mmCIF file of C-alpha atoms in Angstrom:
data_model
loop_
_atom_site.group_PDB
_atom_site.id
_atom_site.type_symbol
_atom_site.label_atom_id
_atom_site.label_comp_id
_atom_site.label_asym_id
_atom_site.label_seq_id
_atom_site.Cartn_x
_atom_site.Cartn_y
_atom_site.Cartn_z
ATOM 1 C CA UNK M 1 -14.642 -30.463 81.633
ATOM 2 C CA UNK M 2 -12.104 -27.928 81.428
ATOM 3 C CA UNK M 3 -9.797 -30.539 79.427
ATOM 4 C CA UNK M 4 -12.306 -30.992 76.912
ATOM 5 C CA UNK M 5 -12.666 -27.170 76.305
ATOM 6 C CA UNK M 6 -9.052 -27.075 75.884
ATOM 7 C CA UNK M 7 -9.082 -29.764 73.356
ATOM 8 C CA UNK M 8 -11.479 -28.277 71.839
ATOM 9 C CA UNK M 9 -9.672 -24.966 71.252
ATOM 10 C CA UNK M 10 -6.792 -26.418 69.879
ATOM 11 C CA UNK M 11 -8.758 -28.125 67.585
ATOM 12 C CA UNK M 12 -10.079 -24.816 66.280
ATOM 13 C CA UNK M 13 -6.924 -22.975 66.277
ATOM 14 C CA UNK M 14 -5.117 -25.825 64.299
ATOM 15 C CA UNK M 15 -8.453 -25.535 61.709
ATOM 16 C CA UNK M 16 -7.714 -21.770 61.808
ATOM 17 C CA UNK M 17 -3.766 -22.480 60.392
ATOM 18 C CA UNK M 18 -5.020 -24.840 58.215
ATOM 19 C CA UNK M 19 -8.232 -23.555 56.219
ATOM 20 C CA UNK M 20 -5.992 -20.342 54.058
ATOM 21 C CA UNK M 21 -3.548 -22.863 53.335
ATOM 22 C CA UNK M 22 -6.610 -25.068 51.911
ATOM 23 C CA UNK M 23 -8.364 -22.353 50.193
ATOM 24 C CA UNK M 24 -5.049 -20.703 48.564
ATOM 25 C CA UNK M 25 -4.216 -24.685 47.031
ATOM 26 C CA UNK M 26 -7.480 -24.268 45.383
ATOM 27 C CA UNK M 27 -6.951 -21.471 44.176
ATOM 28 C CA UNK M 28 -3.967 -22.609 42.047
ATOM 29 C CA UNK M 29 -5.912 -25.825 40.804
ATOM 30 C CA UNK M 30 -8.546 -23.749 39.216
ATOM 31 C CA UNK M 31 -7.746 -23.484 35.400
ATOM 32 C CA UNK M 32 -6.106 -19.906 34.234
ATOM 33 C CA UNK M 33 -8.674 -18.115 32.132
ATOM 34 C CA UNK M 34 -7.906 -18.124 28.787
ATOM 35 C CA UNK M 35 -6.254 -14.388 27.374
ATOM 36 C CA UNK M 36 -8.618 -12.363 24.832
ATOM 37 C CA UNK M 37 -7.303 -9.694 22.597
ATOM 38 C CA UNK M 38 -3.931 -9.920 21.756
ATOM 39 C CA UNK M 39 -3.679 -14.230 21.540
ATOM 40 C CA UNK M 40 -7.183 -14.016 18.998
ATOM 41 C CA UNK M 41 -5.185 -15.241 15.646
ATOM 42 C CA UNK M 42 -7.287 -12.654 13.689
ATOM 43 C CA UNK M 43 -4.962 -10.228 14.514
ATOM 44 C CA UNK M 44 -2.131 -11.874 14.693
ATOM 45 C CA UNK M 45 -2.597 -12.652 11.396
ATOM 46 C CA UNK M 46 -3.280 -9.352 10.263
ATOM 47 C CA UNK M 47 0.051 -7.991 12.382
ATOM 48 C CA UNK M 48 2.123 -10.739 10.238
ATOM 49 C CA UNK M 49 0.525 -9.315 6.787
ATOM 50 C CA UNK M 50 0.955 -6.027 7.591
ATOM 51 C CA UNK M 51 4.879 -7.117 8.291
ATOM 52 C CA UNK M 52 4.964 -9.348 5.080
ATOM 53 C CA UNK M 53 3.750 -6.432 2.657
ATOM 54 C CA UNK M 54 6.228 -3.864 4.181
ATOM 55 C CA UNK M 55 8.891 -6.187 3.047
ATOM 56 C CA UNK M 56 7.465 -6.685 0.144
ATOM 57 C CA UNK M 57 7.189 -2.936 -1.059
ATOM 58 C CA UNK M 58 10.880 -2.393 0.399
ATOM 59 C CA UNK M 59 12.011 -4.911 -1.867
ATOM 60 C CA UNK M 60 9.957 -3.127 -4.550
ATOM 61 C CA UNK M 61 11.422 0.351 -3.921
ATOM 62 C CA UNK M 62 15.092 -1.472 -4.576
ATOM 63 C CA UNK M 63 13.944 -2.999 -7.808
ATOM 64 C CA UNK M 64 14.937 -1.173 -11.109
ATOM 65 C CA UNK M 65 13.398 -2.865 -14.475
ATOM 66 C CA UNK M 66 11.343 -1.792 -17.191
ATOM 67 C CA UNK M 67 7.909 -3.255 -17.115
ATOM 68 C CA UNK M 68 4.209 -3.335 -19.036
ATOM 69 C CA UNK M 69 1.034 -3.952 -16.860
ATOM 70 C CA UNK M 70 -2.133 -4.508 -18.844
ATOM 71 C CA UNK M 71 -4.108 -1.496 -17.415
ATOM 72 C CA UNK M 72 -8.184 -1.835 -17.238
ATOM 73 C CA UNK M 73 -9.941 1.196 -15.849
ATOM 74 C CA UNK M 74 -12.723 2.156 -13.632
ATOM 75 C CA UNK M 75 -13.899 3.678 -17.284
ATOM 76 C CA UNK M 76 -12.679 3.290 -20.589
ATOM 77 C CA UNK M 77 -10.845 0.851 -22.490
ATOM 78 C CA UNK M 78 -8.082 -1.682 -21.368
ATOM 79 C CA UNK M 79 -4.710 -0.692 -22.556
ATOM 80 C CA UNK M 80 -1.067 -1.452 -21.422
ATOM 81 C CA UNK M 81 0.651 1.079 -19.076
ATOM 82 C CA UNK M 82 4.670 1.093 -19.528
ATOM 83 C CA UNK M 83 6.635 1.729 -16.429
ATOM 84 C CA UNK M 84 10.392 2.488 -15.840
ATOM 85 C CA UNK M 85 12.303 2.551 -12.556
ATOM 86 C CA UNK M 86 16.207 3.430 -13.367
ATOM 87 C CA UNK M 87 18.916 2.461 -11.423
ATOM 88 C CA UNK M 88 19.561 6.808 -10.664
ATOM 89 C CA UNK M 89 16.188 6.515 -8.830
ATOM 90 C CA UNK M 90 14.320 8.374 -11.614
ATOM 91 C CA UNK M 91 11.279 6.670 -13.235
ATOM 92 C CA UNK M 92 8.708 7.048 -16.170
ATOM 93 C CA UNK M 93 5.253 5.748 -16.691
ATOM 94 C CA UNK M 94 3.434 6.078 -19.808
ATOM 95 C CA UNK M 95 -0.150 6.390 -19.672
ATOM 96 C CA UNK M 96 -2.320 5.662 -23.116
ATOM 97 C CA UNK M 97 -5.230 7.383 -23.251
ATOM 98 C CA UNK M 98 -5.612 9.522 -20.695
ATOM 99 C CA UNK M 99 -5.582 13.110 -21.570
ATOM 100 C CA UNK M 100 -8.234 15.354 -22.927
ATOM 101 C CA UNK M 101 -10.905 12.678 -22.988
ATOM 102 C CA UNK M 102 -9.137 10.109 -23.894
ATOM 103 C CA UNK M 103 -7.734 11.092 -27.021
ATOM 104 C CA UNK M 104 -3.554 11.953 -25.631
ATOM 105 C CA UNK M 105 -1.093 9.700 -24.049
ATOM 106 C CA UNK M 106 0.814 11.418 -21.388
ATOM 107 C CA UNK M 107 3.526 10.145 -19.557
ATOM 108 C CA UNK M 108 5.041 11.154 -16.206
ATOM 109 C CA UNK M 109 8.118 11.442 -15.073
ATOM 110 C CA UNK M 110 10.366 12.282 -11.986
ATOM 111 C CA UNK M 111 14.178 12.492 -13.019
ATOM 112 C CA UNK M 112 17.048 14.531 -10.907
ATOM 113 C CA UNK M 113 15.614 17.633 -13.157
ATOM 114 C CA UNK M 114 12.220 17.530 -11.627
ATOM 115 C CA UNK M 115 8.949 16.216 -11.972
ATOM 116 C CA UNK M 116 7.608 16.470 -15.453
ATOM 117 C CA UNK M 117 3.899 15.573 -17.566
ATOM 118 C CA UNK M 118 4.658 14.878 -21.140
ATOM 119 C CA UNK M 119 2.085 14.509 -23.997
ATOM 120 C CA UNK M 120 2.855 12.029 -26.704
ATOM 121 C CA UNK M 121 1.706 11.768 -30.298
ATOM 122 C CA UNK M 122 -1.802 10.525 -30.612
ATOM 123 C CA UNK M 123 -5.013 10.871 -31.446
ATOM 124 C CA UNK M 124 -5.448 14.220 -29.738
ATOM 125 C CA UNK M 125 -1.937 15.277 -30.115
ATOM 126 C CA UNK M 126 -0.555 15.237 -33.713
ATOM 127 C CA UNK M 127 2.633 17.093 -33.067
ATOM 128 C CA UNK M 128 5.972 16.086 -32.058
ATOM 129 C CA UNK M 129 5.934 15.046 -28.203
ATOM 130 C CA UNK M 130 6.652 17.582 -25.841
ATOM 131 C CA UNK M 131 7.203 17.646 -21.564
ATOM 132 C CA UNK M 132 6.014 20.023 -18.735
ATOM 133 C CA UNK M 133 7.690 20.555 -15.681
ATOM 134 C CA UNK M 134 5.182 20.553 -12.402
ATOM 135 C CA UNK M 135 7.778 21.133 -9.891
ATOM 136 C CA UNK M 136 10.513 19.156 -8.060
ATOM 137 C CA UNK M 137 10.929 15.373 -7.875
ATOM 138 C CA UNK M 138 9.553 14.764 -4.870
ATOM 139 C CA UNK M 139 6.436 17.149 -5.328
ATOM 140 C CA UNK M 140 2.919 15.542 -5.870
ATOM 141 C CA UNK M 141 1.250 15.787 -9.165
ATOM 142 C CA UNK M 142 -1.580 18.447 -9.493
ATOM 143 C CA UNK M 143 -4.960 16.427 -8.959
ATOM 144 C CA UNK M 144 -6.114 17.584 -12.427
ATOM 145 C CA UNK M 145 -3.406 16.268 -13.995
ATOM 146 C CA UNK M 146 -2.777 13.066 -12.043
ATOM 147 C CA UNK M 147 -3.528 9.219 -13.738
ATOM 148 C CA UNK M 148 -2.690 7.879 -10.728
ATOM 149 C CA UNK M 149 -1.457 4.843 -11.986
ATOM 150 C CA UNK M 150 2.172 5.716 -11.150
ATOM 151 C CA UNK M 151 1.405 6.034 -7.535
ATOM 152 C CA UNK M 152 1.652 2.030 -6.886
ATOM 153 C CA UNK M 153 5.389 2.198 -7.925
ATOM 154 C CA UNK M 154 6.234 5.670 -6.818
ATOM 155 C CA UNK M 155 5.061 7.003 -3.600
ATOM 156 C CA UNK M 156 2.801 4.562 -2.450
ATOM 157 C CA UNK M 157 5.385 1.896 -1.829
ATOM 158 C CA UNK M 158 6.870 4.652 1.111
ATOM 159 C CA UNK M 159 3.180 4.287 2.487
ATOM 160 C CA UNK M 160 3.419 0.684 2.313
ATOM 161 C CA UNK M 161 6.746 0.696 3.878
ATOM 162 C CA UNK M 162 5.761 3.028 6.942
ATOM 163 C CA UNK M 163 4.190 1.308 10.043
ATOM 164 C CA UNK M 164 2.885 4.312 10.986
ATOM 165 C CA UNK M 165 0.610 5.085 8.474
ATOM 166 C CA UNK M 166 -2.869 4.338 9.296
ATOM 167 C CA UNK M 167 -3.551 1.268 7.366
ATOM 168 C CA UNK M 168 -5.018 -2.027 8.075
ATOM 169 C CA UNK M 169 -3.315 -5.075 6.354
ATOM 170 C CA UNK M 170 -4.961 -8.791 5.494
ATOM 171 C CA UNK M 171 -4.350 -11.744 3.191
ATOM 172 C CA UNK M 172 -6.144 -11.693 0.274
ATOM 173 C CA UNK M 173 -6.974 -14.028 -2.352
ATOM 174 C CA UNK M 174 -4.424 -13.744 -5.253
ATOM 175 C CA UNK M 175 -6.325 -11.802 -8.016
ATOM 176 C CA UNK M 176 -6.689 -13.459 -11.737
ATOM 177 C CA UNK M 177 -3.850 -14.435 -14.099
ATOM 178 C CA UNK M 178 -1.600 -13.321 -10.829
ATOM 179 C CA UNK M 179 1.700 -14.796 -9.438
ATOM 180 C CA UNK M 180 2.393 -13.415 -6.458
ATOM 181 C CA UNK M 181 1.320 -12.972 -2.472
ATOM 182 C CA UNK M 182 -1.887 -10.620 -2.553
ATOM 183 C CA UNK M 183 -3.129 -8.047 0.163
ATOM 184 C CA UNK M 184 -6.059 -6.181 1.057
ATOM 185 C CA UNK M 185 -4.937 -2.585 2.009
ATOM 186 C CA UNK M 186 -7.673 -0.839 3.873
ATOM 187 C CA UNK M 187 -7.444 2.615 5.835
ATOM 188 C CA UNK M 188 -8.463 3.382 9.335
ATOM 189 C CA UNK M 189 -8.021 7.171 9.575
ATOM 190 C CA UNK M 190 -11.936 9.078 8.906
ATOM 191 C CA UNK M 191 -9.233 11.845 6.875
ATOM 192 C CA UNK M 192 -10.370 12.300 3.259
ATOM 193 C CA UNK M 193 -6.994 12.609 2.409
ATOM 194 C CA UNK M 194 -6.123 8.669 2.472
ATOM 195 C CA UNK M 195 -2.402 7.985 2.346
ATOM 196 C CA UNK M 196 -3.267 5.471 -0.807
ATOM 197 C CA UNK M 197 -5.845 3.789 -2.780
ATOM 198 C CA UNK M 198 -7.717 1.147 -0.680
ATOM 199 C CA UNK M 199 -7.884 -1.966 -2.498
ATOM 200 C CA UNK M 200 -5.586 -5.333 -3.557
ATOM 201 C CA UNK M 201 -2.103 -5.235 -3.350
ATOM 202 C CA UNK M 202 0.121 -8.339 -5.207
ATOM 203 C CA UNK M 203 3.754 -8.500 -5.196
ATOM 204 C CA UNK M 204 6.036 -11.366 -6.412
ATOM 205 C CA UNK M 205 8.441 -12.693 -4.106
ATOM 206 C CA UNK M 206 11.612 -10.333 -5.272
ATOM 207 C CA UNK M 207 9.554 -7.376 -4.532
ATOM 208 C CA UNK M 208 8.400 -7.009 -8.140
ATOM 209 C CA UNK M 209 4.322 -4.928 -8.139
ATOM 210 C CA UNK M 210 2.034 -8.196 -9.593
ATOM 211 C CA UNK M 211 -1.124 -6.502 -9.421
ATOM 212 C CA UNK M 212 -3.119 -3.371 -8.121
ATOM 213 C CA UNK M 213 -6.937 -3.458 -7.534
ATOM 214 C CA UNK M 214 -7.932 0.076 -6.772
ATOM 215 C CA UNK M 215 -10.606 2.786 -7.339
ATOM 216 C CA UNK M 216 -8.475 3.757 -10.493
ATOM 217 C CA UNK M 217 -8.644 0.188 -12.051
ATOM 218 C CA UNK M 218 -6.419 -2.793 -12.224
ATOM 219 C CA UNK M 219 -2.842 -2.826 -13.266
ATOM 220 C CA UNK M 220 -1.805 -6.555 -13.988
ATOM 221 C CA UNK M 221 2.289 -7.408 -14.854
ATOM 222 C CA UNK M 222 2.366 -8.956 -18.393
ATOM 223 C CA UNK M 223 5.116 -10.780 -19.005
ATOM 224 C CA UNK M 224 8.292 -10.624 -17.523
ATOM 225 C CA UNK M 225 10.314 -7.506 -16.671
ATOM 226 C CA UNK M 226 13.032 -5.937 -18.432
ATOM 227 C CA UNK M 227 16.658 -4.614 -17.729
ATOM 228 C CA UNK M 228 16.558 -1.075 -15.893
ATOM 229 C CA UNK M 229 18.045 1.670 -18.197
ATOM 230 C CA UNK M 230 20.495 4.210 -16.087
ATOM 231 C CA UNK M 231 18.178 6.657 -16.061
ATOM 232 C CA UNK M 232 14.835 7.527 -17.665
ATOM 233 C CA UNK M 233 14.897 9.786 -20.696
ATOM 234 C CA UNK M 234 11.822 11.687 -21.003
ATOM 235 C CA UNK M 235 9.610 11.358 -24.241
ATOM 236 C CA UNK M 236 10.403 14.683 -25.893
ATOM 237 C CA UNK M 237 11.848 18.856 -25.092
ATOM 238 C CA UNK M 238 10.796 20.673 -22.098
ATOM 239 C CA UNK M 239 8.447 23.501 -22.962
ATOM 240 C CA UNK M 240 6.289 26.603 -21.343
ATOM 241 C CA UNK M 241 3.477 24.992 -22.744
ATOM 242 C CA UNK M 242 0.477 23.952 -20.392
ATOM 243 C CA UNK M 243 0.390 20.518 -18.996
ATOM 244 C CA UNK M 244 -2.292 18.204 -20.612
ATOM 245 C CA UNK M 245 -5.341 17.882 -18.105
ATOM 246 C CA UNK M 246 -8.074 14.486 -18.396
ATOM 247 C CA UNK M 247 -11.140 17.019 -19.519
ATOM 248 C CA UNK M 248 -11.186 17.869 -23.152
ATOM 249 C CA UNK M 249 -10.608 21.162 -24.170
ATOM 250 C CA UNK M 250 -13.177 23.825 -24.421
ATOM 251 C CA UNK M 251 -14.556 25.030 -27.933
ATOM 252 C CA UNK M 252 -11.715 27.767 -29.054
ATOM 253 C CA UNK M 253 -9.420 26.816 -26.580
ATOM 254 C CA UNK M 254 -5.699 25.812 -28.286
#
């Protein structure tokens, strides 16, 4: 009797050494559950675009050429927008249409001088063209006064650049007539005062701007780009005068 009992207990304590190691090799067979979050390709694929079109708007800021973009806005009438970026750094964009209700072209312009609004002979202005300066290169133009048309090959490219900036990045389907890789630029900071213009961004390969789809309208590259000049020469004399704002002039106003 008393052998049996011993038996038995050996049994059981042998059972006891055995059963973790059982349990634990189970363990290890079971298949690993399968990572969420950062393996989704959603935003993987949104982390690559957001990569792409940084590189893409670097290259941009190191292109110089002279350029026209067939310009149709939110209102109005298509026209052609001319844009400059010199070799100095200093650039020009020329803007039909714009001021006083449509009826004067203005250009803008940032040289080593400053930043500067210049209204050219038109419709609404029949004398010789004349420039305004709104403050240093770097400072942003008055709301008033500002097309913002220039901003997709001035500042906004710095946005673009900066992987801080609170902006979410996807591919987007390239937008008509357009040769190029195309993004959809979206913002995720609540802040009324958005960094850029939400909307499509295209760029060709060698960093040149394609296309812009924003709440201003949609700038589209015709043909191909031009030689960069040294620097931009603006369209006529710096005055005192007052810069030309998008609201026509009241009655007996100059």
């Amino acid at each position: 009797m008393h052998a049996h009992r011993r038996a038995a207990r050996r049994a059981t304590g042998a059972l006891a050494l055995i059963l973790p190691t059982l349990l634990a090799a189970c363990v290890n067979d079971r298949p690993e559950t399968a990572p969420t979050g950062s393996a989704d390709p959603v935003p993987v694929q949104v982390d690559a675009a957001r990569d792409e079109l940084a590189g893409l708007a670097a290259a941009a800021q190191d292109r110089h050429h002279t350029a026209a973009y067939s310009f149709t806005p939110a209102e109005g009438a298509p026209r052609t927008v001319a844009v400059t970026s010199a070799n100095d750094g200093s650039w020009r964009v020329d803007v039909p249409g714009w001021g006083r209700d449509g009826t004067v072209d203005v250009s803008l312009a940032a040289t080593s001088d400053g930043l500067f609004q210049c209204a050219l002979p038109s419709a609404g202005w029949t004398q010789a063209a004349s420039c305004v300066r709104l403050g240093d290169a770097d400072d942003a133009v008055p709301r008033r006064l500002d097309p913002r048309v220039q901003h997709p090959f001035t500042d906004w490219l710095e946005v673009l650049t900066d992987r801080r900036a609170p902006l979410a990045v996807s591919p987007a389907a390239p937008l008509p007539g357009v040769t190029g890789r195309c993004y959809s630029v979206d913002t995720t900071s609540a802040s009324l005062n958005a960094p850029l213009d939400v909307g499509i961004y295209c760029f060709r390969e060698d960093g040149t701007p394609a296309a812009v789809r924003a709440g201003f309208g949609t700038l589209t590259l015709t043909g191909e780009p031009g030689a960069a000049p040294g620097t931009v020469e603006l369209a006529g004399a710096v005055t005192d005068g007052e810069p030309v704002s998008r609201d026509a002039p009241s009655p007996g106003a100059p």
